[in-house]
Coordinates of C-alpha atoms and ligand atoms in Angstrom, one line a residue:
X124 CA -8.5 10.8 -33.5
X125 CA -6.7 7.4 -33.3
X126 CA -5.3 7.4 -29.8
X127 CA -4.5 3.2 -29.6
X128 CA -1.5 1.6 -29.2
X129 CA -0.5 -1.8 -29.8
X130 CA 2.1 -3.1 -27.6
X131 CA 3.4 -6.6 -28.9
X132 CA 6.2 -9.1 -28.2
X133 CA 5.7 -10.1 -24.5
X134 CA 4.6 -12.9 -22.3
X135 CA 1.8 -11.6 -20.0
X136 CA 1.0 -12.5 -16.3
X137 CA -2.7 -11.3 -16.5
X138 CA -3.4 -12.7 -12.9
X139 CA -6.9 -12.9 -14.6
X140 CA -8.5 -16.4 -13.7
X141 CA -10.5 -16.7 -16.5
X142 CA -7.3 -17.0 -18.4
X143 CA -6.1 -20.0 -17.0
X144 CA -7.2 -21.9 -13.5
X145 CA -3.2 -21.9 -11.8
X146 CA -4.0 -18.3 -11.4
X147 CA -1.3 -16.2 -13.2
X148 CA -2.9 -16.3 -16.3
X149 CA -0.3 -16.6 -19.1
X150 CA -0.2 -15.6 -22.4
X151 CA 2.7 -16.8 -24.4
X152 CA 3.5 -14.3 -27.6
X153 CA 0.9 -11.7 -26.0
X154 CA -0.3 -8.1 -27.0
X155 CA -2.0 -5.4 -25.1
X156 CA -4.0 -2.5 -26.8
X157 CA -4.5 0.2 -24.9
X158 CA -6.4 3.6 -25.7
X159 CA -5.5 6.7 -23.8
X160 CA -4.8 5.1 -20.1
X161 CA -7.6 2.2 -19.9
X162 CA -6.8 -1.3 -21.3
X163 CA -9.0 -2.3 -24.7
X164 CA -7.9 -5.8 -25.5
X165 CA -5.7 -8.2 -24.0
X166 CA -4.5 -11.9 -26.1
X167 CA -2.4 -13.7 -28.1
X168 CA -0.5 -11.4 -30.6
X169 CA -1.8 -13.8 -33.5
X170 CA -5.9 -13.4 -32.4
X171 CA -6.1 -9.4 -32.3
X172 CA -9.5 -8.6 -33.8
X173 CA -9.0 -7.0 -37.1
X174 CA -10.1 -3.4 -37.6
X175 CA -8.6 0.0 -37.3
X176 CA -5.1 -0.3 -37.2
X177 CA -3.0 1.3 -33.8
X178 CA -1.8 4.5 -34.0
X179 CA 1.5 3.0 -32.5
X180 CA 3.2 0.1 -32.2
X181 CA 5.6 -1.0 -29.5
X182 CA 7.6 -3.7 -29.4
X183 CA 8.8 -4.8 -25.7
X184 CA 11.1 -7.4 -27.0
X185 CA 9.0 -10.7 -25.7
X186 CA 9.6 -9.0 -22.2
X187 CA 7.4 -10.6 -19.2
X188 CA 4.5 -8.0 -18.0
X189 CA 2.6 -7.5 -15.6
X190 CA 0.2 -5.2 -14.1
X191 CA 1.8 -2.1 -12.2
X192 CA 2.5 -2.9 -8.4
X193 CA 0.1 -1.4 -6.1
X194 CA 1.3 -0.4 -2.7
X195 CA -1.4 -0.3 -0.7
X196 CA 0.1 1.0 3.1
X197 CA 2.6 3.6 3.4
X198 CA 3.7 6.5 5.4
X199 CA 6.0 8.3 2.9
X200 CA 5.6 11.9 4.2
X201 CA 8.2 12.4 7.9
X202 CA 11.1 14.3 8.3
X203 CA 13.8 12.8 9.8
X204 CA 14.5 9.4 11.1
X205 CA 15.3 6.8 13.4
X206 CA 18.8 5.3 13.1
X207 CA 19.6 6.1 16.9
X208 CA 16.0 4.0 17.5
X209 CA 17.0 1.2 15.6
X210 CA 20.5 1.3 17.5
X211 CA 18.9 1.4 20.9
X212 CA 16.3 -1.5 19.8
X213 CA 19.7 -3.2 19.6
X214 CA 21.0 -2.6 22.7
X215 CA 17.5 -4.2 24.2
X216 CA 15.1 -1.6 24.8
X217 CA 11.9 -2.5 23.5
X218 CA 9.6 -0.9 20.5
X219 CA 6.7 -0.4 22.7
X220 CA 9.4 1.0 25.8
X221 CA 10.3 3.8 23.1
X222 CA 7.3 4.5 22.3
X223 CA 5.7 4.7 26.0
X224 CA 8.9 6.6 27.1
X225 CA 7.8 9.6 24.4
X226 CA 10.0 8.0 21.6
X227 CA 8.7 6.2 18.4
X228 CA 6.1 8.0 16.7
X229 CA 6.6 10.7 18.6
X230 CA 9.9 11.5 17.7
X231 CA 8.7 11.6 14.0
X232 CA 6.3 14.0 15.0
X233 CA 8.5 16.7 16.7
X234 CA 11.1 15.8 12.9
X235 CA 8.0 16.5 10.7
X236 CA 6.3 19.4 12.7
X237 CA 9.8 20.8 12.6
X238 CA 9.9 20.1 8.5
X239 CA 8.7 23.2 5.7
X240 CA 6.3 22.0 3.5
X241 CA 8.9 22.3 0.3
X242 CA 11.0 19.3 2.7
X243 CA 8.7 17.2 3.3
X244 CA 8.1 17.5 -0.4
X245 CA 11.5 16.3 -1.5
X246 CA 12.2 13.7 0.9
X247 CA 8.9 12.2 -0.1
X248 CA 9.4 12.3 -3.7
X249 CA 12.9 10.7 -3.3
X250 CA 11.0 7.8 -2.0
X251 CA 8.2 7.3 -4.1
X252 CA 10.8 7.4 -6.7
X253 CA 12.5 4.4 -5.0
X254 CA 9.5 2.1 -5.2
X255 CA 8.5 3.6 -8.9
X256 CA 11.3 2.6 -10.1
X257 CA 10.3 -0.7 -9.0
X258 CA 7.1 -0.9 -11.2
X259 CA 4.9 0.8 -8.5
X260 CA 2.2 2.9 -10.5
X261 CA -0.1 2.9 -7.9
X262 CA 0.5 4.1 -3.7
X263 CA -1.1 4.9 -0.5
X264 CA 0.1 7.6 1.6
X265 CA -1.1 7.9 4.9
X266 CA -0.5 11.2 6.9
X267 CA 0.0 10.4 11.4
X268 CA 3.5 12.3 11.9
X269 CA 1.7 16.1 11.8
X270 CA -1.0 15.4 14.4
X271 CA -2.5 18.3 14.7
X272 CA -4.7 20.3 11.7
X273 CA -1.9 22.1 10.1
X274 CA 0.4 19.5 9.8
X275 CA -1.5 16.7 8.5
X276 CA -2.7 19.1 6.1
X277 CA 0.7 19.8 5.0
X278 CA 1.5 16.4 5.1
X279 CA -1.9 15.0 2.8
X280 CA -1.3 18.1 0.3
X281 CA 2.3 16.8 -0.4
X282 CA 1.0 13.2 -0.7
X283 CA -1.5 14.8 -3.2
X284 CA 0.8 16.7 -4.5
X285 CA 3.1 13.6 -5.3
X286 CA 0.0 12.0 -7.3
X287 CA -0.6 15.3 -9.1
X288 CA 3.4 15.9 -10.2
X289 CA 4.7 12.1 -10.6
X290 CA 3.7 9.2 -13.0
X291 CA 1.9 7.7 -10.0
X292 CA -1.4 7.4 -8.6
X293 CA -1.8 8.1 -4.8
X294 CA -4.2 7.5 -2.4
X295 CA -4.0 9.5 0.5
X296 CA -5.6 7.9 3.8
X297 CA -5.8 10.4 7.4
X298 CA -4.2 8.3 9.8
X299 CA -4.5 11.5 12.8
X300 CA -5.6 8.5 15.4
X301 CA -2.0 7.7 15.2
X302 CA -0.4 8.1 18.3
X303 CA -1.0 10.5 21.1
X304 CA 0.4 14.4 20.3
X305 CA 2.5 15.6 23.4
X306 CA -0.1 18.8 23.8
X307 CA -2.8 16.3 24.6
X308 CA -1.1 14.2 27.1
X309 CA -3.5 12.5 29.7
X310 CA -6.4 13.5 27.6
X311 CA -6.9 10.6 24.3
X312 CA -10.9 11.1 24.3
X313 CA -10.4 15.0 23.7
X314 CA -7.7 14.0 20.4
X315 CA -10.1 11.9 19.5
X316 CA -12.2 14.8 19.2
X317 CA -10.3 16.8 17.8
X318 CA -9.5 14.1 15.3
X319 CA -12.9 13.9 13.8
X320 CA -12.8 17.8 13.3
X321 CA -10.3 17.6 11.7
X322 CA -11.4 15.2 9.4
X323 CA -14.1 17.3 8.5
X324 CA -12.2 20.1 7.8
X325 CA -9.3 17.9 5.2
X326 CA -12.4 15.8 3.7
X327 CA -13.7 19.5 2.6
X328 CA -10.1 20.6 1.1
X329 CA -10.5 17.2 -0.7
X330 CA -7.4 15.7 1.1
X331 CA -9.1 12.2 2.6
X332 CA -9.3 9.0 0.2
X333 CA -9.7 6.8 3.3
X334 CA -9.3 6.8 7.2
X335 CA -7.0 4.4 9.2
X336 CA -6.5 4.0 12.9
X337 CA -3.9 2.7 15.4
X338 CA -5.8 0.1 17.5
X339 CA -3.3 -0.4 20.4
X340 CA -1.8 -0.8 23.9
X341 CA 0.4 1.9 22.9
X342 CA -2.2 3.6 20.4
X343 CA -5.7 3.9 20.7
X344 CA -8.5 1.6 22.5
X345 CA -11.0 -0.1 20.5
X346 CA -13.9 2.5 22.0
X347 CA -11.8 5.5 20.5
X348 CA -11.4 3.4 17.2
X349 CA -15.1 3.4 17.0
X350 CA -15.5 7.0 17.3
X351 CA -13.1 7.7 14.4
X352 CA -14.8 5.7 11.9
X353 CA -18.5 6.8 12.9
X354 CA -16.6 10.2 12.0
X355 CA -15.2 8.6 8.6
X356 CA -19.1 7.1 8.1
X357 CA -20.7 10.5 8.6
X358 CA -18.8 11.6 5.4
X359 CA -18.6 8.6 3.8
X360 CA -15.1 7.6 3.7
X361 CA -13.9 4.2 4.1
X362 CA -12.3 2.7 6.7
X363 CA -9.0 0.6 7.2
X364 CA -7.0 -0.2 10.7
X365 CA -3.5 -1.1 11.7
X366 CA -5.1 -3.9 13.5
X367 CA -3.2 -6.3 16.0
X368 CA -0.1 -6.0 15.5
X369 CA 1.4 -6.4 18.6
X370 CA -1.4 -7.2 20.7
X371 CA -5.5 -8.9 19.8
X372 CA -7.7 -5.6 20.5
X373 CA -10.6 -7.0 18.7
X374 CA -9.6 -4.3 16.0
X375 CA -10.3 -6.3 13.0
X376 CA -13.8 -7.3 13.7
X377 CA -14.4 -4.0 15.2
X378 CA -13.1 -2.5 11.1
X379 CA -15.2 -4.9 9.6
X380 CA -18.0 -4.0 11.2
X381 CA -17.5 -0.9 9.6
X382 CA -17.0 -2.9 6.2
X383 CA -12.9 -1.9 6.0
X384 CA -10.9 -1.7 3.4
X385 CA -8.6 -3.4 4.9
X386 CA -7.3 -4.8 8.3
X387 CA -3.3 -4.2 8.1
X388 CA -0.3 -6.1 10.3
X389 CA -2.2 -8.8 12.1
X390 CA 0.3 -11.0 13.7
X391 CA -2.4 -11.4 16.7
X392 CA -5.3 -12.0 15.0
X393 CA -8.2 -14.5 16.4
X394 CA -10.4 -16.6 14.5
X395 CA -13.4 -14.4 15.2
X396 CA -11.1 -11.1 13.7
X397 CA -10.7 -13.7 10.6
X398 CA -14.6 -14.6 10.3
X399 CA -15.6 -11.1 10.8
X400 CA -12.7 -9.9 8.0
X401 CA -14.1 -12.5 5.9
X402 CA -18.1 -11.9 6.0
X403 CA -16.9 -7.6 5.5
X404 CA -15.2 -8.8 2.4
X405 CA -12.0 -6.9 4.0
X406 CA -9.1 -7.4 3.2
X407 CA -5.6 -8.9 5.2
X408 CA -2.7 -6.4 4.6
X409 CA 0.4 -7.9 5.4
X410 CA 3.5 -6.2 6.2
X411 CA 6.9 -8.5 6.2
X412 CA 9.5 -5.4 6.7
X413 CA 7.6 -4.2 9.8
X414 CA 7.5 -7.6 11.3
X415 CA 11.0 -8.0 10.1
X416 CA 12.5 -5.0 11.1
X417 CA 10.4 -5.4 14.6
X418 CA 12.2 -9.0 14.9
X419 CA 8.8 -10.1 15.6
X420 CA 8.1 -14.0 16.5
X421 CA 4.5 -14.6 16.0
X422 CA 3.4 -14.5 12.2
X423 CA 0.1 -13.6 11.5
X424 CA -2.5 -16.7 11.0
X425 CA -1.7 -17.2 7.4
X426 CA -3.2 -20.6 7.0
X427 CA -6.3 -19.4 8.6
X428 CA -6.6 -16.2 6.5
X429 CA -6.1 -18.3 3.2
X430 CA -8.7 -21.5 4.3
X431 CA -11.1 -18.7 5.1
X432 CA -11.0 -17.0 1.7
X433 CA -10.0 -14.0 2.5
X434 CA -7.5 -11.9 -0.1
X435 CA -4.1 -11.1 1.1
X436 CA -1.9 -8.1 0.0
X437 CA 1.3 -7.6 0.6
X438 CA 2.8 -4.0 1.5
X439 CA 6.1 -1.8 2.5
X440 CA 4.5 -0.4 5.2
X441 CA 7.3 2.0 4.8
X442 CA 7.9 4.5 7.2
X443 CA 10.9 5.1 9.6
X444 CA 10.2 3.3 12.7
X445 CA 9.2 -0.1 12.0
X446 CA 9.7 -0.2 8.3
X447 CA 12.0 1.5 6.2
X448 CA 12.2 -0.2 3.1
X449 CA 11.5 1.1 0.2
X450 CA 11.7 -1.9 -2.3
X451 CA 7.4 -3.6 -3.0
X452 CA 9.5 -6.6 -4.4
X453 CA 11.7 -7.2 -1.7
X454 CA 8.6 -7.1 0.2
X455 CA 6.9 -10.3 -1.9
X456 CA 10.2 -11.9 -1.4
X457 CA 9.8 -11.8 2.4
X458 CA 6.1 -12.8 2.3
X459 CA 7.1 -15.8 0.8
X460 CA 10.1 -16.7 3.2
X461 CA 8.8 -15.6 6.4
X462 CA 5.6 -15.6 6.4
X463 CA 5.3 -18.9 3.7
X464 CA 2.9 -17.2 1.1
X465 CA 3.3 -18.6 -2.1
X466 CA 4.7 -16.6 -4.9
X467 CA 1.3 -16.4 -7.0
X468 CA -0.4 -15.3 -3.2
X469 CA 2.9 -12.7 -2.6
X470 CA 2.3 -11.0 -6.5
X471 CA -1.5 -11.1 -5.9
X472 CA -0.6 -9.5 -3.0
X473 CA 1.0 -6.2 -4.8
X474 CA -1.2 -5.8 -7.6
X475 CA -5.1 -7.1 -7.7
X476 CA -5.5 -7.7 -3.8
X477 CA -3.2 -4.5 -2.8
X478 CA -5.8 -2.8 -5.0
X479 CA -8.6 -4.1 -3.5
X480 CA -7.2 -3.0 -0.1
X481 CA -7.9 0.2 -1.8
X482 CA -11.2 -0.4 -2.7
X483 CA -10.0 -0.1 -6.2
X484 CA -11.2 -2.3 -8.8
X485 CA -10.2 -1.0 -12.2
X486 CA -6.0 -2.6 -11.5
X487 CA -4.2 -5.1 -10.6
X488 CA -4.8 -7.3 -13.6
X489 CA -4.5 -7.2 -17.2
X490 CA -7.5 -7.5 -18.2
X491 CA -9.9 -5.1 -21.2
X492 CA -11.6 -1.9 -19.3
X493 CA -8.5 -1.8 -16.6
X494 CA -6.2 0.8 -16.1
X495 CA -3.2 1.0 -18.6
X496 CA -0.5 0.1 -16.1
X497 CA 1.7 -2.2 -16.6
X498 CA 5.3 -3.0 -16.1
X499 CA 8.2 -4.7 -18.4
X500 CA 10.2 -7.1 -16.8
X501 CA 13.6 -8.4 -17.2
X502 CA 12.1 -12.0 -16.6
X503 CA 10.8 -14.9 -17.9
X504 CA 8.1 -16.3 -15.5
X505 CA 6.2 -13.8 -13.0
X506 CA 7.5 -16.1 -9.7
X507 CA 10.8 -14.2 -10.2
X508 CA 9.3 -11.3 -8.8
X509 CA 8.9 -12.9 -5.5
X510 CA 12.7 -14.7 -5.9
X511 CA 15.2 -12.3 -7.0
X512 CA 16.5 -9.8 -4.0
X513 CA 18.3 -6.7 -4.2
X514 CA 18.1 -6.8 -8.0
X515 CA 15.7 -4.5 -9.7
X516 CA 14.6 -6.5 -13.0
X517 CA 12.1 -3.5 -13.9
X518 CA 12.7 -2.6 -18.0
X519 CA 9.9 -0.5 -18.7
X520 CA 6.6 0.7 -16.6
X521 CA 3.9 2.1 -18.5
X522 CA 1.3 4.7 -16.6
X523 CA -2.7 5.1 -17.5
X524 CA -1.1 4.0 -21.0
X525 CA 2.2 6.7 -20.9
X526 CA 5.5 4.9 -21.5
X527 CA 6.9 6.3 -18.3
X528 CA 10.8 4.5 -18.1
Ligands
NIG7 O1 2.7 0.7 10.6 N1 2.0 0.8 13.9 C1 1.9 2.0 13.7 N2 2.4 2.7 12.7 C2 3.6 2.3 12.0 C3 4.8 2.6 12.7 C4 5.0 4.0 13.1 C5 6.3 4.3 13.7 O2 6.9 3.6 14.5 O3 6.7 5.4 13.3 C6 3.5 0.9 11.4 O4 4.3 0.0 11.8
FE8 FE1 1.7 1.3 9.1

C-alpha cells in the first residue's frame, strides 16, 4: 500500500549542515515526503525524484517549517503549587531558606502524595497541551514530587500514560534523588538506598527512560550522586544531573564520568565541569525560566561551553518552584536575551541538541530517515522563533507523519 505523502509549498529550516554552512539549512520552495512517521526525502519542490506518485498531497501554503520542538527537562506531573512561595521569595526569604525550612520541593511532595492518580493525570495533560500547542512533539518528564515507591510510580505511569494517549512522545526520567522525603529526615544515605531499589523495581514495570539527580547544598552530595548512577549503570540506563545550579559540586564532571546525557542548569560551572562535559560528549541543558524566575545573577559560562564545542539545549524546566512556564519558545527567546545565545544556538537548542540531551538521534532536523515531526509556522525566517514573545505563530504540527493541528 502507498502510505507516502507529499507535503509541498514551504520554506524549510532543516538545521541540517550539509544543507548550507550558516547552519539553519534553508530550502526556499521546499517539500518533505514522508512515509508512515519517518521522513523519506527532503528538497527543493522542483528536484523530487520521479517515481511513484504520493498517496497525498498537502499543501502548507509556503509556510516556514521546522522540525518539532523537543523539550528535553521537565517536571510536568505535581499537584498543587507555589504562588504563596513565589510571594514570600518577594518578601526576601530566600529559595534555598524555603527549601531548608521544609518548604520548596517539599511542599510539592506533601500536594502530589495528597493527589489521585486520575489528578495528576489532568493537570499534567493540561500542560503538555500548553507546550504542544507550541510545536512540541517531543518531552521529558521527570518524576521527584512522589518520593517514595508508590508515588513515583504513579507519577512515571501518568507521564507514560501522556506519551501513550497524546500526539507526543515522552521520555520519562526517575528523578527519586530529588530532595530529601520527611520520613527519612537525618538519614540521606538510607534514601539513597532506598532510591536504587526503587529503581529496580520501575526499570522492571518499564517506567525509566533515564535517571537524573539533584547534586546540591540543599540536595544530595556528590558521594550519594555516585551511588545513584552506579544504580542506573547496573541496569543500563543513562544518566543526566541537575548540576550546579546554585552552587560548583563538581556534579558535571562527576555525570560525565558516567557519560551523561546531559548536565542541566549550570550557572556554576568550572572549566574542568566544561572539559569533562566535553570529552563525555554530554550535553549543556540550559534553563532561562528557572534562572529567571530564581532572579539569579550569575549566567552559566556560555562562552566557555560554546569555544569548547559542546551542544547547548535550551529547556522549560517547567515545574512549580523555580519554573513555571509552559511556553519552549518563550524559553529560546530568553536564551537569547539573558543568557546571549544566538538565535540559530537558542532553536538548536529545542530541537536537534534538546534531542541529543535525550540521547535521541532520529529528530531534531529535517533530514531523510528522521522522524516525521515537524511544525508549520506562521513565519518567514526560523530566527522569529527566538524573537516573537507571547505570540504563538504555530499553524500546523505534524506527529510521526499524522497531521496533528
Ligand atoms: O529544576 N533544582 C531542582 N529541581 C527543580 C526545582 C524543584 C522545585 O523547586 O520544585 C529545578 O529547578
Ligand atoms: Fe529541573
Amino acid at each position: 500500500m502507498n502510505t507516502r505523502t507529499l507535503w509541498r509549498n514551504a520554506r524549510l529550516a532543516t538545521l541540517d549542515p550539509a544543507v548550507d554552512a550558516d547552519g539553519w539549512g534553508l530550502i526556499e520552495h521546499g517539500a518533505l515526503l514522508t512515509d508512515g512517521p519517518h521522513i523519506v526525502w527532503v528538497g527543493r519542490e522542483d528536484e523530487r525524484p520521479a517515481g511513484e506518485p504520493p498517496a497525498r498531497t498537502v499543501d502548507l501554503g509556503g509556510a516556514l517549517v521546522t522540525p518539532g520542538l523537543v523539550d528535553c527537562h521537565t517536571h510536568l506531573v505535581y499537584g498543587g503549587h507555589r504562588a504563596a512561595e513565589f510571594e514570600q521569595r518577594l518578601n526576601g526569604v530566600s529559595y534555598e531558606a524555603i527549601a531548608r525550612a521544609g518548604g520548596g520541593i517539599r511542599s510539592t511532595v506533601a500536594a502530589t502524595r495528597a493527589a489521585s492518580e486520575e489528578a495528576l493525570w489532568d493537570s499534567a495533560a493540561q500542560r503538555a497541551a500548553a507546550l504542544m500547542a507550541e510545536g512540541v512533539t517531543t518531552l521529558e518528564i521527570k518524576s521527584g514530587y512522589g518520593l517514595s515507591l508508590d508515588a513515583e510510580a504513579r507519577c512515571l505511569r501518568v507521564a507514560r500514560r501522556l506519551g501513550q494517549t497524546l500526539p507526543v512522545d515522552v521520555r520519562t526520567t526517575f528523578l527519586g534523588a530529588h530532595a530529601l522525603p520527611p520520613e527519612f529526615e537525618g538519614r540521606p544515605d538510607d534514601y539513597i538506598d532506598a532510591v536504587c531499589d526503587w529503581m529496580a523495581e520501575l526499570h522492571r514495570q518499564g517506567l525509566i527512560d533515564a535517571v537524573d539527580a539533584f547534586c546540591e547544598n540543599i540536595g544530595f552530595s556528590p558521594a550519594q550522586t555516585q551511588r545513584v548512577f552506579e544504580a542506573a549503570r547496573r541496569w543500563q540506563l543513562p544518566v543526566k544531573l541537575h548540576a550546579e545550579q546554585l552552587s560548583d559540586q563538581g556534579g558535571a564532571a562527576l555525570a560525565a564520568s558516567f557519560n551523561a546525557l546531559s548536565c542541566d542548569h549550570l550557572e556554576h560551572l568550572s572549566a574542568d565541569g566544561i572539559a569533562a562535559m566535553r570529552a563525555a560528549g554530554s550535553v549543556a541543558v540550559l534553563l532561562p525560566g528557572a534562572y529567571y524566575f530564581l532572579r539569579e545573577t550569575r549566567l552559566p559560562p556560555i562562552e566557555a561551553l560554546r569555544q569548547a564545542g559542546v551542544p547547548m539545549a535550551v529547556s522549560t524546566d517547567h515545574n512549580p518552584g523555580t519554573s513555571p512556564g509552559l511556553s519552549l519558545l518563550l524559553m529560546a527567546s530568553m536564551a537569547c536575551t539573558l543568557f546571549r545565545l544566538t538565535p540559530l544556538e537558542a532553536v538548536q537548542g529545542i530541537t536537534v541538541h534538546a534531542a541529543q540531551a535525550l540521547g535521541l538521534r532520529d529528530r531534531g532536523q529535517l533530514i531523510a530517515g528522521q522522524r516525521a515531526d515537524f511544525v508549520a509556522w506562521d513565519l518567514q525566517h526560523p530566527n522569529e522563533l527566538a524573537y516573537w514573545f507571547g505570540r504563538n505563530p504555530c499553524r500546523h504540527v505534524i506527529h510521526h507523519g499524522v497531521q496533528r493541528s
